[in-house]
């Protein structure tokens, strides 16, 4: 890319990063200052947490099921079919559970956040909030951030539970893996630190979704077209950030919680 | 003179993109009076109004509300100033996820009022002032343009501000609803003794509500004075505006 073109792109990228970082900073400052509207947090937990359950359960269950089947087909040739349980369980905890839940929530909740806040922006409702001496970050972003930090670990936990349940059903009931072997090996190789890793990722992904979604909404311009663009960008950017961030998180968390051992 | 002015604006400049919208606006808004800011569409009237409540920050210049400089206050420091001022947005800007009642009660709840009876009474009084009784349970999307503006005005006045800013209060309304809004602005001034700034290009509205008039032209205040001074002016720019002449040849 030639310099005259690359420079504005770099500047736009740095501006976007700066704005998102400032939004995150202001949100945490408000949270630590206790400016939390708990009634709005509960509404958001209902919207994000309860509303996303079906999506997360279906995602977790079918990912667990298909991953179990594929693992079984490969491992049974090596007479290692009893290793299906731990492989699926550890993979779900460390990678698939948090990442797939986050991508699904980004599609559902991140898009909704961006569309709702974006519509408020282009119809002057955010200016009305400011004119009424209500800080839009306190009113719109803080409740969503707190609700996401509460909901995402629970949703990831739910995804893991139904993923492992589906895995057990496929392995034991459909593919005739011994139930005792499946459960014993799974318990032996799945550790508390795998769950902690899943929850750590859940919190980080929750914050990525909420700040990217809200940032897109708060900077929406140009009416309905702008709202559409902000919504699409929120989903695309947060999904990419989840996938890219997951690599760096895995590398960093693997130092703190190394695979294997107790 | 300084103490008599609720708002004092000096050398206010603003650009949007590459266009200089305000090129050094100077204007005093006397306490308890209604000042109408006239000007052509797209001439920067709404931009000017948004500066008075801190929704836009000037490129340079000074804006004083009751003697307090607000041009460089942070968003949080502006909150006490904004509590003194109510604003009627051009399209109402009602919160579309709330009923009319919740919209109007919003400022009270946000300022810590928890007594539902007090809230109900104040909402009822505000609705009565804007002649919108019985519409509390409706969602904003189910209101007409005039009703939305009146509901928005009820929300702006519920916490009894010292000043109300009106952004094109009669734009897009039929003459009868416009007359209702004009009478409402007058009634609020009489009942609540508020300072009002009305941005409009509607001369009928101006004649009805104005104590003082200012004409914004090419980013500067071209004229300030009383309504009668405006009408007796022989300045061709003012005459053209009052009489609606464009000088374009067919």
XYZ file of C-alpha atoms in Angstrom:
512
model
C 0.000 0.000 0.000
C 1.358 3.404 -0.969
C 2.163 5.913 1.733
C -0.613 8.468 0.948
C -3.174 5.668 1.327
C -1.594 3.828 4.222
C -1.228 6.909 6.419
C -4.969 7.721 6.799
C -5.688 4.042 7.436
C -3.032 3.918 10.156
C -4.363 7.139 11.645
C -7.942 5.829 11.593
C -6.805 2.587 13.245
C -4.893 4.458 15.971
C -7.853 6.813 16.517
C -10.199 3.825 16.849
C -7.871 2.105 19.321
C -7.515 5.329 21.311
C -11.275 5.947 21.425
C -11.987 2.375 22.511
C -9.278 2.537 25.179
C -10.667 5.853 26.472
C -14.174 4.364 26.574
C -12.845 1.394 28.537
C -10.962 3.718 30.909
C -14.020 5.906 31.537
C -16.202 2.831 32.057
C -13.873 1.332 34.652
C -13.513 4.735 36.345
C -17.317 4.884 36.659
C -17.516 1.293 37.930
C -14.854 1.900 40.586
C -16.554 5.184 41.543
C -19.727 3.177 42.186
C -21.804 4.842 39.452
C -23.622 1.589 38.680
C -27.372 1.554 37.993
C -28.197 -1.939 39.270
C -31.720 -1.940 37.824
C -30.252 -1.428 34.342
C -27.597 -4.074 35.053
C -30.356 -6.586 35.879
C -32.211 -5.683 32.677
C -29.034 -6.269 30.705
C -28.264 -9.553 32.489
C -31.743 -10.662 31.470
C -31.196 -9.502 27.891
C -27.633 -10.821 27.525
C -27.609 -13.793 29.890
C -31.057 -15.322 29.674
C -31.596 -14.236 26.083
C -28.404 -15.922 24.862
C -28.934 -19.274 26.543
C -30.557 -21.129 23.642
C -27.824 -20.023 21.232
C -25.051 -20.968 23.659
C -26.561 -24.343 24.605
C -27.049 -25.357 20.953
C -23.531 -24.157 20.047
C -21.932 -25.983 22.989
C -23.892 -29.204 22.531
C -23.325 -29.605 18.794
C -19.672 -28.561 18.997
C -19.133 -31.153 21.746
C -21.008 -33.761 19.722
C -19.199 -33.251 16.418
C -15.801 -32.852 18.074
C -16.383 -36.127 19.928
C -17.327 -37.939 16.745
C -14.274 -36.657 14.841
C -11.934 -37.411 17.734
C -13.407 -40.901 18.052
C -12.999 -41.610 14.314
C -9.305 -40.661 14.472
C -8.463 -42.131 17.879
C -10.298 -45.451 17.448
C -7.860 -46.356 14.625
C -5.101 -46.075 17.251
C -7.101 -47.930 19.911
C -7.299 -44.718 21.960
C -11.061 -44.221 21.967
C -11.085 -43.928 25.776
C -9.085 -40.671 25.364
C -12.038 -38.996 23.678
C -13.461 -37.688 26.976
C -10.395 -35.788 28.190
C -9.495 -34.475 24.704
C -12.963 -33.050 24.189
C -13.244 -31.755 27.744
C -9.863 -29.996 27.821
C -10.355 -28.569 24.318
C -13.782 -27.256 25.206
C -12.552 -25.675 28.448
C -9.387 -24.120 27.092
C -10.456 -23.055 23.588
C -13.732 -24.018 21.994
C -16.105 -23.172 24.837
C -14.991 -19.574 25.486
C -14.256 -18.755 21.823
C -17.472 -20.121 20.331
C -19.606 -18.652 23.116
C -17.932 -15.270 22.621
C -18.396 -15.350 18.838
C -22.082 -16.254 19.228
C -22.609 -13.561 21.889
C -20.769 -11.023 19.709
C -23.182 -11.808 16.899
C -26.240 -11.566 19.064
C -25.458 -9.087 21.841
C -22.634 -7.006 20.328
C -24.778 -6.309 17.270
C -27.791 -5.385 19.425
C -25.699 -3.029 21.583
C -24.267 -1.294 18.567
C -27.657 -0.986 16.829
C -29.469 0.282 19.930
C -26.834 2.839 20.918
C -26.276 3.803 17.265
C -29.988 4.483 16.774
C -30.009 6.562 19.955
C -27.038 8.508 18.597
C -28.558 9.358 15.212
C -31.952 10.275 16.731
C -30.330 12.677 19.262
C -31.376 10.504 22.226
C -27.785 10.445 23.471
C -27.664 14.246 23.224
C -30.948 14.286 25.159
C -29.311 12.174 27.888
C -26.408 14.614 28.060
C -28.757 17.609 28.056
C -30.574 16.017 31.016
C -27.229 15.871 32.880
C -26.973 12.080 32.536
C -23.597 10.741 31.460
C -24.150 8.363 28.487
C -21.248 6.144 29.565
C -22.734 5.727 33.062
C -26.196 5.114 31.663
C -25.493 3.010 28.572
C -22.030 1.449 28.774
C -21.492 0.709 32.493
C -24.640 -1.466 32.914
C -23.776 -3.404 29.747
C -20.154 -3.912 30.830
C -21.122 -5.126 34.314
C -23.861 -7.371 32.908
C -21.461 -8.874 30.373
C -18.858 -9.573 33.077
C -21.543 -11.384 35.081
C -23.195 -13.189 32.162
C -20.271 -14.357 30.033
C -18.625 -16.686 32.603
C -22.043 -18.230 33.277
C -22.733 -18.649 29.546
C -19.297 -20.200 28.996
C -19.958 -22.546 31.942
C -23.263 -23.503 30.350
C -21.593 -24.065 26.978
C -18.992 -26.348 28.615
C -21.626 -28.302 30.544
C -23.787 -28.997 27.497
C -20.738 -29.625 25.296
C -19.438 -32.310 27.665
C -22.936 -33.733 28.148
C -23.366 -34.053 24.371
C -19.890 -35.512 24.113
C -20.769 -38.152 26.724
C -24.000 -38.992 24.910
C -22.317 -39.347 21.494
C -19.291 -41.252 22.811
C -21.061 -43.600 25.203
C -24.509 -44.060 23.690
C -23.752 -43.791 19.960
C -20.101 -44.810 19.582
C -19.940 -47.391 22.377
C -17.038 -45.905 24.332
C -17.059 -47.294 27.873
C -18.833 -44.943 30.244
C -16.391 -45.566 33.087
C -13.353 -45.010 30.869
C -14.868 -41.829 29.444
C -15.702 -40.329 32.838
C -12.579 -41.510 34.659
C -10.218 -40.236 31.978
C -12.115 -36.999 31.670
C -11.898 -36.336 35.423
C -8.232 -37.344 35.497
C -7.138 -34.986 32.728
C -9.467 -32.028 33.227
C -8.250 -29.761 36.010
C -9.504 -26.730 37.851
C -7.003 -24.541 36.010
C -8.691 -25.470 32.692
C -11.947 -24.059 34.057
C -10.136 -20.965 35.389
C -8.627 -20.460 31.932
C -12.104 -20.685 30.357
C -13.490 -18.129 32.805
C -10.515 -15.780 32.337
C -11.085 -15.834 28.596
C -14.823 -15.309 29.125
C -14.190 -12.075 31.045
C -11.701 -10.741 28.481
C -13.997 -11.591 25.551
C -16.956 -10.026 27.375
C -15.050 -6.757 27.665
C -13.951 -6.886 24.018
C -17.571 -7.370 22.869
C -19.001 -4.645 25.089
C -16.390 -1.976 24.341
C -16.321 -2.642 20.587
C -20.143 -2.764 20.379
C -20.635 0.393 22.445
C -17.817 2.257 20.697
C -19.364 1.502 17.306
C -22.752 2.661 18.579
C -21.491 5.863 20.170
C -19.636 6.927 17.012
C -22.479 6.126 14.590
C -23.190 8.777 11.946
C -25.256 9.152 8.784
C -28.647 7.840 9.886
C -29.974 4.368 9.116
C -27.074 3.519 6.790
C -24.647 4.429 9.571
C -26.497 2.233 12.085
C -26.321 -0.715 9.663
C -22.623 -0.154 9.082
C -21.877 0.227 12.812
C -23.739 -3.006 13.582
C -21.900 -4.987 10.911
C -18.557 -3.519 11.968
C -19.245 -4.313 15.628
C -19.783 -8.011 14.833
C -16.866 -8.281 12.409
C -14.374 -6.375 14.580
C -15.316 -8.116 17.825
C -15.252 -11.574 16.184
C -11.800 -10.880 14.732
C -10.561 -9.458 18.042
C -11.849 -12.565 19.851
C -10.038 -14.917 17.461
C -6.793 -12.905 17.414
C -6.943 -12.108 21.139
C -7.555 -15.780 21.875
C -4.145 -16.709 20.465
C -2.298 -14.208 22.655
C -4.447 -15.076 25.671
C -3.718 -18.776 25.181
C 0.012 -18.117 25.025
C -0.084 -15.879 28.118
C -2.450 -18.038 30.174
C -0.515 -21.184 29.292
C 2.393 -19.713 31.235
C 0.188 -19.206 34.297
C -1.888 -22.371 33.843
C 0.282 -24.829 31.859
C -1.431 -27.802 30.209
C -1.191 -31.147 32.021
C -0.216 -31.887 35.613
C -2.201 -30.634 38.582
C -25.311 44.157 32.596
C -23.371 40.935 33.272
C -25.589 39.879 36.202
C -28.782 40.550 34.248
C -27.721 38.126 31.526
C -28.445 34.480 32.053
C -26.270 33.599 29.072
C -23.390 35.607 27.651
C -21.631 34.507 24.470
C -18.465 36.164 23.199
C -16.596 35.608 19.936
C -17.898 32.055 19.511
C -16.290 30.231 16.604
C -16.994 26.777 15.246
C -16.189 24.806 12.113
C -17.767 21.616 10.839
C -15.457 19.836 8.437
C -13.888 22.602 6.389
C -16.866 24.955 6.698
C -16.727 27.781 9.221
C -20.245 27.812 10.692
C -19.866 30.382 13.470
C -17.404 33.200 12.812
C -17.416 35.044 16.110
C -20.905 35.184 17.570
C -21.594 37.684 20.367
C -24.970 37.509 22.089
C -26.481 38.258 25.507
C -29.599 36.420 26.703
C -31.273 38.488 29.455
C -32.614 36.612 32.476
C -36.345 35.818 32.338
C -36.820 36.901 28.735
C -37.428 35.082 25.475
C -34.826 35.630 22.790
C -35.571 34.318 19.301
C -32.582 33.515 17.139
C -33.554 33.859 13.494
C -31.582 32.753 10.504
C -31.692 30.777 7.320
C -31.819 26.969 7.354
C -28.314 25.581 7.602
C -27.009 28.892 8.898
C -25.696 27.533 12.221
C -28.592 28.371 14.571
C -28.904 24.834 15.954
C -25.120 24.552 16.184
C -25.110 27.750 18.244
C -27.900 26.438 20.497
C -26.053 23.170 21.150
C -23.068 25.166 22.435
C -25.243 26.781 25.116
C -25.775 23.429 26.872
C -22.328 22.021 26.177
C -23.381 19.502 23.520
C -20.729 21.027 21.264
C -17.419 22.581 22.268
C -16.399 25.839 20.582
C -13.229 26.147 18.590
C -12.670 29.403 20.462
C -14.673 31.982 22.359
C -16.504 32.210 25.639
C -19.918 30.983 26.843
C -21.005 32.043 30.321
C -24.083 30.648 32.065
C -24.948 32.784 35.095
C -21.377 34.080 34.997
C -19.781 30.606 34.899
C -17.559 29.865 31.913
C -18.644 26.531 30.393
C -16.714 26.421 27.115
C -13.897 24.386 28.571
C -15.659 22.420 31.320
C -15.386 18.620 31.288
C -18.469 16.492 30.587
C -18.954 15.775 34.300
C -18.366 19.385 35.379
C -21.076 20.441 32.910
C -23.747 18.374 34.679
C -24.659 20.999 37.334
C -24.925 23.632 34.566
C -27.140 21.337 32.466
C -29.498 20.859 35.421
C -30.345 24.567 35.153
C -31.266 24.251 31.482
C -33.939 22.265 29.628
C -33.784 21.598 25.917
C -36.443 20.844 23.327
C -34.823 18.989 20.438
C -36.028 19.443 16.887
C -37.516 15.939 16.635
C -38.261 15.611 20.339
C -35.477 13.064 21.045
C -37.772 11.070 23.318
C -36.317 7.759 24.517
C -38.079 5.300 22.249
C -37.721 2.370 24.652
C -39.818 4.152 27.318
C -43.454 5.225 27.587
C -44.354 8.914 27.608
C -44.708 8.712 31.416
C -41.250 7.199 31.885
C -39.729 9.720 29.484
C -41.141 12.629 31.453
C -40.295 11.057 34.823
C -36.737 10.303 33.649
C -35.060 13.538 34.876
C -36.716 13.185 38.309
C -35.634 9.562 38.734
C -32.123 10.358 37.559
C -31.900 13.131 40.151
C -32.731 10.686 42.922
C -36.511 11.051 43.340
C -37.818 7.675 44.534
C -41.291 8.639 45.803
C -43.623 7.389 43.053
C -46.487 9.606 44.239
C -44.322 12.727 43.912
C -43.193 11.539 40.469
C -46.805 10.858 39.355
C -47.952 14.277 40.572
C -45.115 16.127 38.855
C -45.575 14.204 35.597
C -49.315 14.974 35.696
C -48.579 18.685 36.205
C -46.064 18.756 33.365
C -48.479 16.970 31.048
C -51.198 19.431 31.997
C -48.912 22.383 31.204
C -48.327 21.006 27.705
C -51.972 19.860 27.308
C -51.051 16.204 26.865
C -53.088 14.507 29.589
C -54.097 10.893 29.010
C -51.131 10.009 26.761
C -48.876 8.685 29.551
C -48.976 5.031 28.540
C -48.230 5.564 24.856
C -44.847 4.825 23.326
C -43.190 7.749 21.478
C -43.545 5.955 18.147
C -47.336 6.152 18.529
C -47.367 9.954 18.967
C -47.792 12.568 16.246
C -45.011 15.117 15.598
C -46.718 17.815 17.663
C -47.415 15.428 20.545
C -43.803 14.269 20.533
C -42.634 17.872 20.813
C -45.057 18.549 23.654
C -43.976 15.380 25.480
C -40.362 16.398 25.002
C -41.165 19.825 26.376
C -42.896 18.241 29.389
C -39.675 16.280 30.010
C -37.592 19.455 29.672
C -39.664 21.433 32.185
C -40.381 18.778 34.819
C -37.328 19.614 36.878
C -38.149 23.349 36.654
C -35.104 24.627 34.779
C -34.155 28.297 34.861
C -33.730 28.339 31.089
C -35.271 26.439 28.178
C -33.651 26.088 24.752
C -36.013 25.417 21.838
C -34.569 24.007 18.620
C -37.033 24.761 15.792
C -40.114 24.165 17.975
C -42.598 24.568 15.119
C -40.646 22.989 12.261
C -42.654 20.397 10.356
C -45.904 21.112 12.198
C -49.181 22.307 10.730
C -50.235 25.933 11.526
C -52.682 24.911 14.251
C -50.224 22.676 16.112
C -47.570 25.387 15.620
C -49.908 27.877 17.262
C -50.407 25.453 20.180
C -46.636 25.195 20.623
C -46.214 28.977 20.410
C -48.886 29.521 23.062
C -47.209 26.860 25.166
C -43.847 28.649 25.009
C -45.581 31.871 26.075
C -47.487 30.081 28.844
C -44.309 28.506 30.203
C -42.627 31.878 30.256
C -45.560 33.402 32.128
C -45.990 30.472 34.560
C -42.403 29.454 35.176
C -40.620 32.802 34.539
C -37.916 31.001 32.607
C -35.284 32.421 30.301
C -35.905 31.074 26.792
C -33.840 30.845 23.642
C -35.879 29.898 20.575
C -34.112 28.982 17.369
C -36.433 29.264 14.379
C -36.969 30.662 10.906
C -40.726 30.901 11.474
C -41.780 34.592 11.595
C -45.263 33.769 12.946
C -43.680 31.988 15.884
C -41.207 34.849 16.343
C -43.979 37.450 16.439
C -45.813 35.426 19.052
C -43.079 34.508 21.519
C -40.172 36.953 21.175
C -39.148 39.647 23.666
C -35.855 40.118 21.850
C -34.723 38.970 18.437
C -31.284 38.180 17.042
C -30.573 37.461 13.391
C -27.713 35.100 12.592
C -26.269 35.652 9.138
C -23.107 34.201 7.631
C -21.861 33.024 11.014
C -22.305 36.340 12.826
C -25.094 38.147 14.643
C -26.374 40.638 12.085
C -29.049 42.231 14.265
C -30.180 42.241 17.887
C -33.086 44.195 19.294
C -36.710 44.116 20.241
C -39.420 42.681 18.036
C -40.656 46.166 17.161
C -37.095 47.252 16.264
C -36.876 44.244 13.925
C -40.117 45.140 12.195
C -39.256 48.827 11.858
C -35.766 48.100 10.496
C -34.992 49.285 6.980
C -31.935 47.027 6.645
C -32.504 45.163 3.346
C -31.201 41.858 4.793
C -33.736 42.053 7.616
C -36.550 43.152 5.292
C -35.793 40.225 2.966
C -35.913 37.797 5.857
C -39.121 39.173 7.343
C -40.859 39.350 3.979
C -39.419 36.055 2.739
C -37.667 37.374 -0.398
C -34.888 35.302 -1.991
C -34.039 37.601 -4.981
C -33.726 34.554 -7.182
C -34.816 35.066 -10.786
C -37.232 32.508 -12.304
